[in-house]
XYZ file of N, CA and C in Angstrom:
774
model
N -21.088 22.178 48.031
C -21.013 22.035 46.585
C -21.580 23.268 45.908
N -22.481 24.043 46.213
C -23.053 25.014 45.997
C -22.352 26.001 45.777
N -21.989 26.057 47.012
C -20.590 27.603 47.111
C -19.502 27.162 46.363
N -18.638 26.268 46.205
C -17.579 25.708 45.559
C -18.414 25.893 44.223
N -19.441 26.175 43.580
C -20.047 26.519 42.158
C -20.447 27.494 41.802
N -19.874 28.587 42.888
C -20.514 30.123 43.359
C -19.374 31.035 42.223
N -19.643 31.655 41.045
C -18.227 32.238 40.513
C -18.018 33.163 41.511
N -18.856 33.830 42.495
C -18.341 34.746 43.107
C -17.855 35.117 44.360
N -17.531 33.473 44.614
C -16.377 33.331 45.361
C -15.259 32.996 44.738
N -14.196 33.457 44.660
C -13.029 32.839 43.985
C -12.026 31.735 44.678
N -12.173 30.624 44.835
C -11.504 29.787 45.454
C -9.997 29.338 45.040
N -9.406 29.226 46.506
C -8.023 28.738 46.184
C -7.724 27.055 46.322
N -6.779 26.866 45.989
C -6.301 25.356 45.930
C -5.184 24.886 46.575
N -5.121 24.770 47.674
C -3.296 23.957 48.833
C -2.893 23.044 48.621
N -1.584 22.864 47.859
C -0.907 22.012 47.612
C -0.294 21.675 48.724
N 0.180 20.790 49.526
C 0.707 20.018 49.963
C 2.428 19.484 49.854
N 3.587 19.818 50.528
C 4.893 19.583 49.739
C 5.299 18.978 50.656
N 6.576 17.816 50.359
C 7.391 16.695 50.811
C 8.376 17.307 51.707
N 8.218 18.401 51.404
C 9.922 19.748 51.843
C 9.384 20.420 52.903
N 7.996 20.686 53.057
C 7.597 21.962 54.476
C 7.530 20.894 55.836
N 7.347 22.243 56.525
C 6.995 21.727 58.010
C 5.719 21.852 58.033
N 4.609 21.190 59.216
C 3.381 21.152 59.082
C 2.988 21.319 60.676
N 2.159 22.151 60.943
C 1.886 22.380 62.094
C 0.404 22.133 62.821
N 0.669 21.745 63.811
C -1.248 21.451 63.856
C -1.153 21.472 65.379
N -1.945 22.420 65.590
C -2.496 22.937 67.242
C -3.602 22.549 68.266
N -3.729 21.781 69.014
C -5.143 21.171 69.654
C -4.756 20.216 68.852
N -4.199 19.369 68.943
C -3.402 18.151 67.976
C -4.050 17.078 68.242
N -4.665 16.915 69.727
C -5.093 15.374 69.807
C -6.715 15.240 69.797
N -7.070 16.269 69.468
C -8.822 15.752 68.842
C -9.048 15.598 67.659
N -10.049 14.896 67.773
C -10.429 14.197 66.443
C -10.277 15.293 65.293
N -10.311 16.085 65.150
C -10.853 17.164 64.332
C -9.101 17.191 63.840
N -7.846 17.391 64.991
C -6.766 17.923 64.298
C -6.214 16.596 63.478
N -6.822 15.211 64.024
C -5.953 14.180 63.634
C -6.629 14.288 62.370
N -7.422 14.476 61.897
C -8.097 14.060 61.078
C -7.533 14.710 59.798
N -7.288 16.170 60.095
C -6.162 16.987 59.457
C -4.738 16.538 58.981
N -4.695 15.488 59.886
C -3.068 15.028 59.952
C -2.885 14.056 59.123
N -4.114 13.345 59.063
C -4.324 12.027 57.887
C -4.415 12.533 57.170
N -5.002 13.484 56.560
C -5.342 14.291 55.033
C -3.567 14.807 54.463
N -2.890 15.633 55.512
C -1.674 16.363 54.965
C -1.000 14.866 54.707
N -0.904 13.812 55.317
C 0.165 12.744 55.533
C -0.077 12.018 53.995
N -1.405 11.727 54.240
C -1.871 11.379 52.539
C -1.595 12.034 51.754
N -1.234 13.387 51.645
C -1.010 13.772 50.515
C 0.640 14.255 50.447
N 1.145 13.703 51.237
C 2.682 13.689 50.712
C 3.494 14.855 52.226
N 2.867 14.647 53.087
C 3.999 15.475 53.746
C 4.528 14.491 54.265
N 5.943 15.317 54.600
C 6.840 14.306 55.333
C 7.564 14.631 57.032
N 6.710 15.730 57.163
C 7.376 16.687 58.881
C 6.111 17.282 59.088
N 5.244 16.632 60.873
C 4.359 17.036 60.998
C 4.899 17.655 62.243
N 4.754 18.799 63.115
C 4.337 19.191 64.262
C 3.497 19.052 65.096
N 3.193 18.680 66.330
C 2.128 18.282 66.604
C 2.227 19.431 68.338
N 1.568 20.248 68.345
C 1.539 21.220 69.382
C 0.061 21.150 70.617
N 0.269 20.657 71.804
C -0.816 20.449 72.615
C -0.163 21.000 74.046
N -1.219 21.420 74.999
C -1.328 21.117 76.128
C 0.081 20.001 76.990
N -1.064 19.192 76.423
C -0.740 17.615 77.380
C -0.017 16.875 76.534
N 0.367 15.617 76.952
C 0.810 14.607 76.250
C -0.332 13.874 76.205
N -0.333 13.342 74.895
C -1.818 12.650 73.971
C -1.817 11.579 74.664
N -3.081 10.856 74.666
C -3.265 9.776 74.959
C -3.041 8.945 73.857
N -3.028 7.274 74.676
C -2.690 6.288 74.186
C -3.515 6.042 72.381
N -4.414 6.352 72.484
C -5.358 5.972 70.930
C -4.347 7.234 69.974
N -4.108 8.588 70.129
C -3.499 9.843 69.409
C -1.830 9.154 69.266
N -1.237 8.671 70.245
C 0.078 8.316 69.799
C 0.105 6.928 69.057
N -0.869 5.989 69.359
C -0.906 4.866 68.382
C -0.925 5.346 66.750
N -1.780 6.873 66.565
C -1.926 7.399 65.524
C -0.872 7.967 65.097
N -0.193 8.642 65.500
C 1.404 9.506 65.774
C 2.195 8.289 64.965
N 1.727 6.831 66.031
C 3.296 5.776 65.357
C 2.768 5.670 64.157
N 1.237 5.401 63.860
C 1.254 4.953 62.070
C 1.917 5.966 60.831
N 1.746 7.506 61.723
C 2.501 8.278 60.225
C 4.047 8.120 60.267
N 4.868 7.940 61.843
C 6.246 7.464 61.534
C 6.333 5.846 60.862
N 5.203 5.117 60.920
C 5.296 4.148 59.620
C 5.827 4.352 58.377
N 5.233 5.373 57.873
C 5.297 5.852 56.661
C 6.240 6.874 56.257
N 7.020 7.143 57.190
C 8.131 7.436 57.004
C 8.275 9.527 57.251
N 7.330 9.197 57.814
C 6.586 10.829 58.374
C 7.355 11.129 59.945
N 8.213 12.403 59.606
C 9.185 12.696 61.027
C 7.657 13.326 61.591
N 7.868 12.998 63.425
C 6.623 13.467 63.796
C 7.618 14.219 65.194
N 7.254 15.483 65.365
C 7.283 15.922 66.564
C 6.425 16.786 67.497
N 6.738 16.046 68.678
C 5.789 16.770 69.625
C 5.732 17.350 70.761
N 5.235 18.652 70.767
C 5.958 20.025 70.897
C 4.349 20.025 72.228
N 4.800 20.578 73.229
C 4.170 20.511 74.839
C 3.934 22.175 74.974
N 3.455 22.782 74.732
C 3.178 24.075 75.250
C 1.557 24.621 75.163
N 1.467 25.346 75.923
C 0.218 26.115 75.855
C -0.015 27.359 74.736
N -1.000 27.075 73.800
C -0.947 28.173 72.517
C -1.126 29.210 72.974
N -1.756 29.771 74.547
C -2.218 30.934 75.039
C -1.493 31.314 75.532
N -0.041 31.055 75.922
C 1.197 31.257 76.495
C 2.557 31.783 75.366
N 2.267 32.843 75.408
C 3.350 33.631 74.367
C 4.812 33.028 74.271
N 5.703 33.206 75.299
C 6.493 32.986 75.357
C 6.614 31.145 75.012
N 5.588 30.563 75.788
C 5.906 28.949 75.879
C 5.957 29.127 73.637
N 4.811 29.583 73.083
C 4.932 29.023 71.662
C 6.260 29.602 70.792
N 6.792 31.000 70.986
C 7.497 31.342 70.856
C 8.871 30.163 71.383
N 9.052 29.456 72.192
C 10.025 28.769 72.580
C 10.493 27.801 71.929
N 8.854 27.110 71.475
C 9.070 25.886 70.892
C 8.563 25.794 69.527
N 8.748 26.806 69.037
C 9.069 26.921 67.743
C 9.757 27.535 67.222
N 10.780 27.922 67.995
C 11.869 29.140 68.007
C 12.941 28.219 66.819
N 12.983 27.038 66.326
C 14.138 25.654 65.704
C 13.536 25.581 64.787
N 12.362 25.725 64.514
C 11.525 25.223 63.265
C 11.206 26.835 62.057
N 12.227 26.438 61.446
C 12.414 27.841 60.030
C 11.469 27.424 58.876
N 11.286 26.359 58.697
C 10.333 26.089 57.574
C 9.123 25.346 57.807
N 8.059 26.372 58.569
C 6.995 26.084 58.365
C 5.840 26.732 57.476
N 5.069 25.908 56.527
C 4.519 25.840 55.441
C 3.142 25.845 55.515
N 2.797 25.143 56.388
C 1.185 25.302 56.730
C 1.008 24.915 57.964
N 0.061 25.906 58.710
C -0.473 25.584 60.104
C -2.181 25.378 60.100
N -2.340 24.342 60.841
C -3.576 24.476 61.232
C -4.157 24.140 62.602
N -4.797 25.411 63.108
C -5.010 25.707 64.115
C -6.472 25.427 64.662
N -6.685 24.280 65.359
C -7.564 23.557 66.427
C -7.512 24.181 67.528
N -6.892 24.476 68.322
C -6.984 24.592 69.757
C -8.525 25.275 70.233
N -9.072 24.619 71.050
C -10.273 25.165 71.408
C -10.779 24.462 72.822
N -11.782 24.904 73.831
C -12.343 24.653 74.973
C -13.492 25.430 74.970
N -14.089 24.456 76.009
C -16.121 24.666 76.005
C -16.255 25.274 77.250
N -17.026 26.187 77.744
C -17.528 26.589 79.149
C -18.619 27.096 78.707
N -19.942 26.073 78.469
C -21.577 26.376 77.808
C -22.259 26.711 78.845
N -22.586 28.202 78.905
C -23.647 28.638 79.868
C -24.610 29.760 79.249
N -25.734 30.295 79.693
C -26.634 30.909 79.040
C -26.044 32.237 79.326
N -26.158 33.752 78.529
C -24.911 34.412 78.599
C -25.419 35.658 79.581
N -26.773 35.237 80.494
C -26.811 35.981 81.299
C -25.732 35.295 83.254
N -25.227 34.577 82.615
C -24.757 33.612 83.445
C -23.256 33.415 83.731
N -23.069 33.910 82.450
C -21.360 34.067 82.153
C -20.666 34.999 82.825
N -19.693 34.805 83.217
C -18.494 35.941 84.116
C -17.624 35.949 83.430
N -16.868 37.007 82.739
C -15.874 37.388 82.060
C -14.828 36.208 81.857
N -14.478 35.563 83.237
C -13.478 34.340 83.238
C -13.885 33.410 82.327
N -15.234 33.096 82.520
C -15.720 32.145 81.429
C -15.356 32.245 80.364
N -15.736 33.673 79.852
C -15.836 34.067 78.830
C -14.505 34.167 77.878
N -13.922 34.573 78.832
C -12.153 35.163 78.553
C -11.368 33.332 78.048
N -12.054 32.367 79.276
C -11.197 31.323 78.923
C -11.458 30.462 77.907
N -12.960 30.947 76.853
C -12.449 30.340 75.899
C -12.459 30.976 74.851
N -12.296 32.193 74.725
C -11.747 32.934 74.005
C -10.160 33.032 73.558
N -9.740 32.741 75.059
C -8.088 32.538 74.753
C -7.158 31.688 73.535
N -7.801 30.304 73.433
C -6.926 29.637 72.427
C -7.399 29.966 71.080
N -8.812 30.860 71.065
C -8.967 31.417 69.292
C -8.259 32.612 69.246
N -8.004 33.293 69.993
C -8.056 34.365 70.124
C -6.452 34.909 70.314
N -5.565 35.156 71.209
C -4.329 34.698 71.766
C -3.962 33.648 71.231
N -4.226 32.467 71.348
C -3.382 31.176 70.628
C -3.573 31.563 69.001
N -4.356 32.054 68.994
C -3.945 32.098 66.989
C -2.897 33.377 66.802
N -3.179 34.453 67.727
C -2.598 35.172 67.289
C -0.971 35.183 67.891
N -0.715 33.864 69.064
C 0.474 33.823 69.201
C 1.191 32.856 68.566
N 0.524 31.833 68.118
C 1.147 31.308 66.591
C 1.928 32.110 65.447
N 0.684 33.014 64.668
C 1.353 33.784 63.682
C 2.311 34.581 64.019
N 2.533 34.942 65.428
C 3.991 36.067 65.368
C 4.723 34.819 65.694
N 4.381 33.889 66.156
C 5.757 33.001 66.044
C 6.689 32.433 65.161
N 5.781 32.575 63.717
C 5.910 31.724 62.460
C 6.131 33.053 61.641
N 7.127 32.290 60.546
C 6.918 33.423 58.899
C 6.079 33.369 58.392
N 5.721 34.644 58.295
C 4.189 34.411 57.198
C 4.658 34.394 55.551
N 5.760 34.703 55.542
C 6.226 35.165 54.339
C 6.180 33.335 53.592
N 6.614 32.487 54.598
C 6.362 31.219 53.916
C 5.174 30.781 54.039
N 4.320 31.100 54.152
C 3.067 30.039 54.668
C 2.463 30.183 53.647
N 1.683 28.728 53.055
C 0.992 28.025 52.330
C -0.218 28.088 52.415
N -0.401 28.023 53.446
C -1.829 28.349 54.489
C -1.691 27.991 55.633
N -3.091 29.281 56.167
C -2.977 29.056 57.978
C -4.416 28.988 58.214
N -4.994 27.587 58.230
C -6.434 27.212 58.407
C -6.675 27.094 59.841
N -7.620 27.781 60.483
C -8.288 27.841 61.675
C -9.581 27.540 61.414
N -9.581 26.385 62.483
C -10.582 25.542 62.688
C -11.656 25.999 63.362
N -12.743 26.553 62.874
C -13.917 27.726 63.380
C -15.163 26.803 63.418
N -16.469 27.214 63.900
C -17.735 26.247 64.120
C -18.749 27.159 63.727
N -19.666 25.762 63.100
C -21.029 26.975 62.829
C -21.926 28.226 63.747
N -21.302 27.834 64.924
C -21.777 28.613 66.040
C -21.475 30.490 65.898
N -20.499 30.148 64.799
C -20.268 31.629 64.798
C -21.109 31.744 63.295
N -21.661 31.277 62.408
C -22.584 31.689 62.136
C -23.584 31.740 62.013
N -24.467 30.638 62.735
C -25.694 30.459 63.302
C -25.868 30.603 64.627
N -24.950 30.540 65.422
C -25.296 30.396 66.931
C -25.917 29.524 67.074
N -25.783 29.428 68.693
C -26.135 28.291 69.345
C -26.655 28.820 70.974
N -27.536 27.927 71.771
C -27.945 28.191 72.684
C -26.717 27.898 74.103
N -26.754 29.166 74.414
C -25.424 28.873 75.605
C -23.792 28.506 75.002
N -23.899 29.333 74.406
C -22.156 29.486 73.519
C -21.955 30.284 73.054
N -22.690 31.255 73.256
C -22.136 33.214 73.406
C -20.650 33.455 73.211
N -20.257 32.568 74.054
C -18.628 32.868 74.537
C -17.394 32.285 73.312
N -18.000 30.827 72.846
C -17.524 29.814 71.510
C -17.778 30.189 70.494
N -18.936 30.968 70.562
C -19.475 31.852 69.318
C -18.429 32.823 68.317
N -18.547 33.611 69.824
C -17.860 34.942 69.459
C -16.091 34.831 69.283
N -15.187 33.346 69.876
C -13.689 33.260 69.910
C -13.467 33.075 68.057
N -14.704 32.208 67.758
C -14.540 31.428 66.500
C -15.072 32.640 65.234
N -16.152 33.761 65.818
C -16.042 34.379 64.656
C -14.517 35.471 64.842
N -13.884 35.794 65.775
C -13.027 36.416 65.742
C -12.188 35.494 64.408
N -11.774 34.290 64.330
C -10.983 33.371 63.593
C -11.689 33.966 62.102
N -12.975 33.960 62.069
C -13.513 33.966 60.875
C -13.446 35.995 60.023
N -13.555 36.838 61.087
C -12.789 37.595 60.744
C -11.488 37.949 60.452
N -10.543 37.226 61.231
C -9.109 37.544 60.935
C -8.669 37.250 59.935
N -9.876 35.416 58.959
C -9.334 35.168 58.099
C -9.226 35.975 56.791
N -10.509 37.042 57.004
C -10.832 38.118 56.397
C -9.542 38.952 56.100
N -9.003 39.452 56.850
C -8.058 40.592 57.131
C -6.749 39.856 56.728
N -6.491 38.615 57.016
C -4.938 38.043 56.347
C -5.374 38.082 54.372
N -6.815 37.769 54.692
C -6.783 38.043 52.866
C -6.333 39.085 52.322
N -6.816 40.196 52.882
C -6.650 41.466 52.504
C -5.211 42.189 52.460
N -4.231 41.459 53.229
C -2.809 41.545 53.534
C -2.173 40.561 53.165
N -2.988 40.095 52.066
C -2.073 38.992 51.378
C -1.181 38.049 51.713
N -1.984 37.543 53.160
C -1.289 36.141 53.739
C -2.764 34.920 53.125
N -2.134 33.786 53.513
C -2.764 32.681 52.844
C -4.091 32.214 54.382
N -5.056 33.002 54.978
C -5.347 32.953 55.965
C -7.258 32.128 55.880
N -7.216 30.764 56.403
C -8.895 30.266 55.791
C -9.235 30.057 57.310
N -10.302 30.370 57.363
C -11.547 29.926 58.764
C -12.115 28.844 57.729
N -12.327 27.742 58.493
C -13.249 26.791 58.101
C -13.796 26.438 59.186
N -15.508 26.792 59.000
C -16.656 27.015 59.722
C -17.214 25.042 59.891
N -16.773 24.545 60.572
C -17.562 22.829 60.992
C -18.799 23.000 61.445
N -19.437 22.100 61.001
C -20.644 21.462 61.556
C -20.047 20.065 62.538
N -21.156 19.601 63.554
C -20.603 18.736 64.510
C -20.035 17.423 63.979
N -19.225 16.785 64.293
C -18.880 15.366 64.298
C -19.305 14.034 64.474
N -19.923 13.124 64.362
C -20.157 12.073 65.306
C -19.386 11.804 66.152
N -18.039 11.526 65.837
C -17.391 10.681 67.298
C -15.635 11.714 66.788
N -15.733 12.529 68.340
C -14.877 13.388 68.535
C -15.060 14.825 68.389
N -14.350 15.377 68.316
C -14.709 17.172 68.519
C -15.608 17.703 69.835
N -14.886 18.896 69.852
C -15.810 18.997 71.420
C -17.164 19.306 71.663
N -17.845 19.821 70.180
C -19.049 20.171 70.776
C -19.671 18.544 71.089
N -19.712 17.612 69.938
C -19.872 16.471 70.112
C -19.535 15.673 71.687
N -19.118 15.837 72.411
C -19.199 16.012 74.113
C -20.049 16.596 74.876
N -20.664 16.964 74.615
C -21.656 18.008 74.762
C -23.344 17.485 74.593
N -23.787 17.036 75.432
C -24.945 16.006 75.250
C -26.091 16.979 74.651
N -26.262 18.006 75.222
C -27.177 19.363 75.636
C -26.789 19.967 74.101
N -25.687 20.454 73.809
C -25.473 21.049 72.616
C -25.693 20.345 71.561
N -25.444 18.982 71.752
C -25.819 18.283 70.189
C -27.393 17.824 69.915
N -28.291 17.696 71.225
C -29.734 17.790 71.173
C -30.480 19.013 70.520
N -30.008 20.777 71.179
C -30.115 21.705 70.040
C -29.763 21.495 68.891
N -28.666 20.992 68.571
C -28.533 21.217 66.922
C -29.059 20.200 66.085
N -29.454 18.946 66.572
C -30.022 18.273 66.348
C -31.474 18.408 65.957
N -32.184 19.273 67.333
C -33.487 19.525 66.765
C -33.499 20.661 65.616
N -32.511 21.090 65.244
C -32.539 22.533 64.262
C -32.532 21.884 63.034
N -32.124 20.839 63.046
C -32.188 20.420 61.375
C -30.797 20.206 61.409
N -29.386 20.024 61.963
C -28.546 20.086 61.883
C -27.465 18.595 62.550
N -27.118 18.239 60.952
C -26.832 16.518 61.325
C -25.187 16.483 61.864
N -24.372 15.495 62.280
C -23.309 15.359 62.323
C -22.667 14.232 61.272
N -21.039 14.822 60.924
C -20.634 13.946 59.913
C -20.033 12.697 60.662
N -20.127 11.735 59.720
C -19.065 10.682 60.511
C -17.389 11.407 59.518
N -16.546 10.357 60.389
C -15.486 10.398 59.738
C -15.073 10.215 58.583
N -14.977 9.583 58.087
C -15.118 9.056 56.390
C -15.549 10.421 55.545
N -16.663 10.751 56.415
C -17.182 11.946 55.167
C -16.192 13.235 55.094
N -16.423 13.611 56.638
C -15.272 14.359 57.464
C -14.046 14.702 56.503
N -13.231 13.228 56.511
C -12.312 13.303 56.011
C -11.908 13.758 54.680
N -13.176 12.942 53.665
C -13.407 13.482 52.365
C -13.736 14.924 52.328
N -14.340 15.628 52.894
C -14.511 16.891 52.697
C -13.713 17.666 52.736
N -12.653 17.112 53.445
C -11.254 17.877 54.442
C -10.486 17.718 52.795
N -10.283 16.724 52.296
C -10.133 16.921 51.135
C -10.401 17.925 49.937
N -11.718 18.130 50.051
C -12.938 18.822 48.829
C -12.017 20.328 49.137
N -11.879 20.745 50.510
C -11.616 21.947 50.992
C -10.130 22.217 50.869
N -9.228 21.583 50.506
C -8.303 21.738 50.093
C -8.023 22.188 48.596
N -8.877 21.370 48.044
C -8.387 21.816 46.451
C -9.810 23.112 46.278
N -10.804 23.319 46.960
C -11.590 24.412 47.201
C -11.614 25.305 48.294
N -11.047 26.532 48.801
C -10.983 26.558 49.649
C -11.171 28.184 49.840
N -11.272 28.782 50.695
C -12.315 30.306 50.512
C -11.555 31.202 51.590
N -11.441 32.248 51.901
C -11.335 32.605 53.213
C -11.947 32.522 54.507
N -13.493 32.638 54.047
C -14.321 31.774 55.579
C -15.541 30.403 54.060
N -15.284 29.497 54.913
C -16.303 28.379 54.216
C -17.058 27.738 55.496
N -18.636 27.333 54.981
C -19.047 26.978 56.285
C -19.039 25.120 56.214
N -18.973 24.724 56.534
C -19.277 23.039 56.213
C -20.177 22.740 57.045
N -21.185 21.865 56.541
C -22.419 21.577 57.382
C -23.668 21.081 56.892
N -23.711 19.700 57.530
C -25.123 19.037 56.765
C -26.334 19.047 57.284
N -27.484 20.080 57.151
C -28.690 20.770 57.303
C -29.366 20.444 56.585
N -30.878 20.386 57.558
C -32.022 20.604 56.782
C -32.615 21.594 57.327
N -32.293 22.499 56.001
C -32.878 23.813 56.319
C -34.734 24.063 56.458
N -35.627 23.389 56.039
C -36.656 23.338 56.366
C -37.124 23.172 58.000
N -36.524 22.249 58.057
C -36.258 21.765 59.853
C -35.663 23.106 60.528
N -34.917 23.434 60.124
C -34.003 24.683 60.694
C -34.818 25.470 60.850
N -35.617 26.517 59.585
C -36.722 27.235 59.837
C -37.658 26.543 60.716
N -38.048 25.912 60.687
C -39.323 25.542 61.385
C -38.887 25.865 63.173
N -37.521 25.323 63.845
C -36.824 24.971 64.889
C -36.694 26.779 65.585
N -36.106 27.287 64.850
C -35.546 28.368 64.951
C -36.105 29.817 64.531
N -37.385 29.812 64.079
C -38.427 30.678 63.444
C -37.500 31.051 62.607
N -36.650 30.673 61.846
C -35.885 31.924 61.168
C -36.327 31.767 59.416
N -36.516 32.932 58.891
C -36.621 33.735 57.635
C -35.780 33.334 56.817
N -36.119 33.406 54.893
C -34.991 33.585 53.971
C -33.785 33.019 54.619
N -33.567 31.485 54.753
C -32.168 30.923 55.018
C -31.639 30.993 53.419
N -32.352 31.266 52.556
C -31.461 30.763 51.059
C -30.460 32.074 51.312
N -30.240 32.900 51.847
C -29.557 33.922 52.235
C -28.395 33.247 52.444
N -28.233 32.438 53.324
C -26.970 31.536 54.082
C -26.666 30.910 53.091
């Protein structure tokens, strides 16, 4: 609320249309569905749904409620880190309007510990998968292309060196599509209660926990996912802190900085 009252950020506003295609990557965690309820609510009518795997049973029960409503849903099997595979299967789809890009994986180790592979593999779906999305797609149409980034890239975290650094790459690029006048937002999450991957993560959510750093439930989640639509920045961080706790946790200085 703060920053959304900041004049000197200038915020934009995403409308939502009955006519685009809608794309959403890392489709079956909580984080993308949650995305999918927000666009569906607000009037789309063609979602994409791009993963790995085929979703499990709870994600396609979710899948049938938006073809309830009269929402074409398709779902598209490829790997985002695989050039050619995204290029393939989106090679039919001319009008896409907004993407938002989830895809992400954990390999938490302390970063004297890490081997490039580690490092490399989860770097790949921020990194490669975003950037083999956008050559797949027109940018010339896009509405927006929100990548789903974590506070880790701007606070860090203990043993995620590797998650850190895929997600501020996202948070820079969103930088650079501004500047080239594509519609390009990093939105920086704080953890989840139930879903998202750091939230899997027993060890990672005890650090952020002791830092002063709460998780949202859904409901709120969702509402915010909202707030950030009709407010929306090139990098925004979302995240419910107590920054007193934080200093105290983390020795750290002047957070009114953040």
């Amino acid at each position: 609320k703060e920053y959304m009252s900041n004049p000197q950020h200038p915020l934009d506003s995403i409308t939502i249309s009955s006519e685009g295609e809608y794309l959403i990557t890392g489709a079956t965690g909580a984080v993308g569905m949650s995305y999918a309820q927000y666009i569906v609510n607000s009037g789309a009518r063609k979602i994409l749904f791009m993963c790995r795997n085929y979703p499990n049973d709870s994600v396609m029960a979710q899948m049938n409620s938006f073809k309830e409503k009269g929402v074409k849903i398709e779902l598209l099997l490829a790997d985002v880190c695989n050039a050619s595979e995204v290029e393939k299967v989106l090679a039919n789809y001319k009008n896409i309007v907004g993407v938002i890009h989830g895809a992400g994986v954990l390999k938490d180790k302390m970063l004297r510990d890490l081997d490039w592979d580690e490092f490399e593999y989860v770097m790949n779906p921020k990194v490669k998968g975003t950037l083999n999305v956008l050559r797949a797609i027109n940018l010339k149409n896009i509405d927006f292309f929100i990548m789903l980034s974590s506070i880790t890239s701007v606070l860090g975290n203990i043993g995620q060196a590797n998650y850190a650094s895929a997600n501020y790459f996202m948070n820079s690029l969103a930088h650079y599509m501004e500047q080239k006048g594509v519609h390009g937002y990093a939105v920086c999450w704080g953890p989840w209660q139930s879903g998202g991957m750091v939230n899997e993560n027993n060890s990672v959510m005890k650090n952020l926990s002791a830092s002063g750093i709460k998780s949202f439930d859904k409901d709120t989640a969702l509402k915010l996912i909202g707030e950030l639509f009709d407010n929306i920045n090139s990098n925004i961080t979302v995240l419910d802190i107590d920054w007193k706790k934080y200093e105290e946790n983390t020795n750290s200085k002047n957070t009114k900085k953040l």
